[in-house]
Amino acid sequence: MAQFLLSVHSVEGEVRVEPTEEQMHRSHQLLGEVEKDLKATGAWLFSARLSEPGAARVVRESGGDVLNTDGPFAEGKEHLGGFYLIEAEDLDAAVAWAARVTAAIGVPIEVRPLAGFEA
């Protein structure tokens, strides 16, 4: 088994149609089913939703000093909103899980194998 990061991305300021209450309920239901299935099959390792990018702190070494600054590391409109760490047979299986997540929440999911955890 290999391990994969399914990262959930959002775009700041992207105009999206506000979902109805019923659509939100359905999205949460679908996502709950995906997470239940991930756990039932042993594929789920960990997942988390992240706070807004403005809550981030960047810590770096510079000339022997440790500096920290407000805001996300990458200055841009696209941000990581959350992630799943899963175990899957191969990339195709990980992509299948990502397809279910994106269908549930309607945002892009990047699938990336973890280095050193290949099948």
GROMACS .gro file of C-alpha atoms in nm, residues 4-9 30-31 34-35 38 43 83-88 90-113:
model
   42
    4PHE     CA    1  -0.124   0.979  -0.054
    5LEU     CA    2  -0.212   1.335   0.038
    6LEU     CA    3  -0.548   1.452  -0.098
    7SER     CA    4  -0.529   1.828  -0.064
    8VAL     CA    5  -0.844   2.039  -0.079
    9HIS     CA    6  -0.790   2.370  -0.257
   30LEU     CA    7  -2.189   1.287   0.077
   31LEU     CA    8  -1.869   1.390   0.251
   34VAL     CA    9  -1.686   0.924   0.184
   35GLU     CA   10  -1.519   0.957   0.524
   38LEU     CA   11  -1.243   0.564   0.393
   43ALA     CA   12  -0.777   0.382   0.373
   83PHE     CA   13  -0.643   1.754   0.350
   84TYR     CA   14  -0.683   1.380   0.379
   85LEU     CA   15  -0.393   1.146   0.437
   86ILE     CA   16  -0.492   0.808   0.296
   87GLU     CA   17  -0.350   0.469   0.212
   88ALA     CA   18  -0.435   0.317  -0.126
   90ASP     CA   19  -0.198   0.280  -0.620
   91LEU     CA   20  -0.246   0.625  -0.774
   92ASP     CA   21  -0.564   0.517  -0.953
   93ALA     CA   22  -0.724   0.411  -0.625
   94ALA     CA   23  -0.622   0.742  -0.460
   95VAL     CA   24  -0.767   0.936  -0.755
   96ALA     CA   25  -1.094   0.744  -0.713
   97TRP     CA   26  -1.115   0.862  -0.350
   98ALA     CA   27  -1.036   1.218  -0.460
   99ALA     CA   28  -1.314   1.199  -0.720
  100ARG     CA   29  -1.563   1.121  -0.443
  101VAL     CA   30  -1.437   1.410  -0.229
  102THR     CA   31  -1.456   1.665  -0.511
  103ALA     CA   32  -1.803   1.540  -0.605
  104ALA     CA   33  -1.913   1.599  -0.246
  105ILE     CA   34  -1.766   1.946  -0.195
  106GLY     CA   35  -1.717   2.087  -0.545
  107VAL     CA   36  -1.359   2.212  -0.514
  108PRO     CA   37  -1.036   2.081  -0.670
  109ILE     CA   38  -0.848   1.800  -0.498
  110GLU     CA   39  -0.478   1.746  -0.564
  111VAL     CA   40  -0.354   1.387  -0.523
  112ARG     CA   41   0.011   1.344  -0.431
  113PRO     CA   42   0.201   1.033  -0.323
   0.00000   0.00000   0.00000
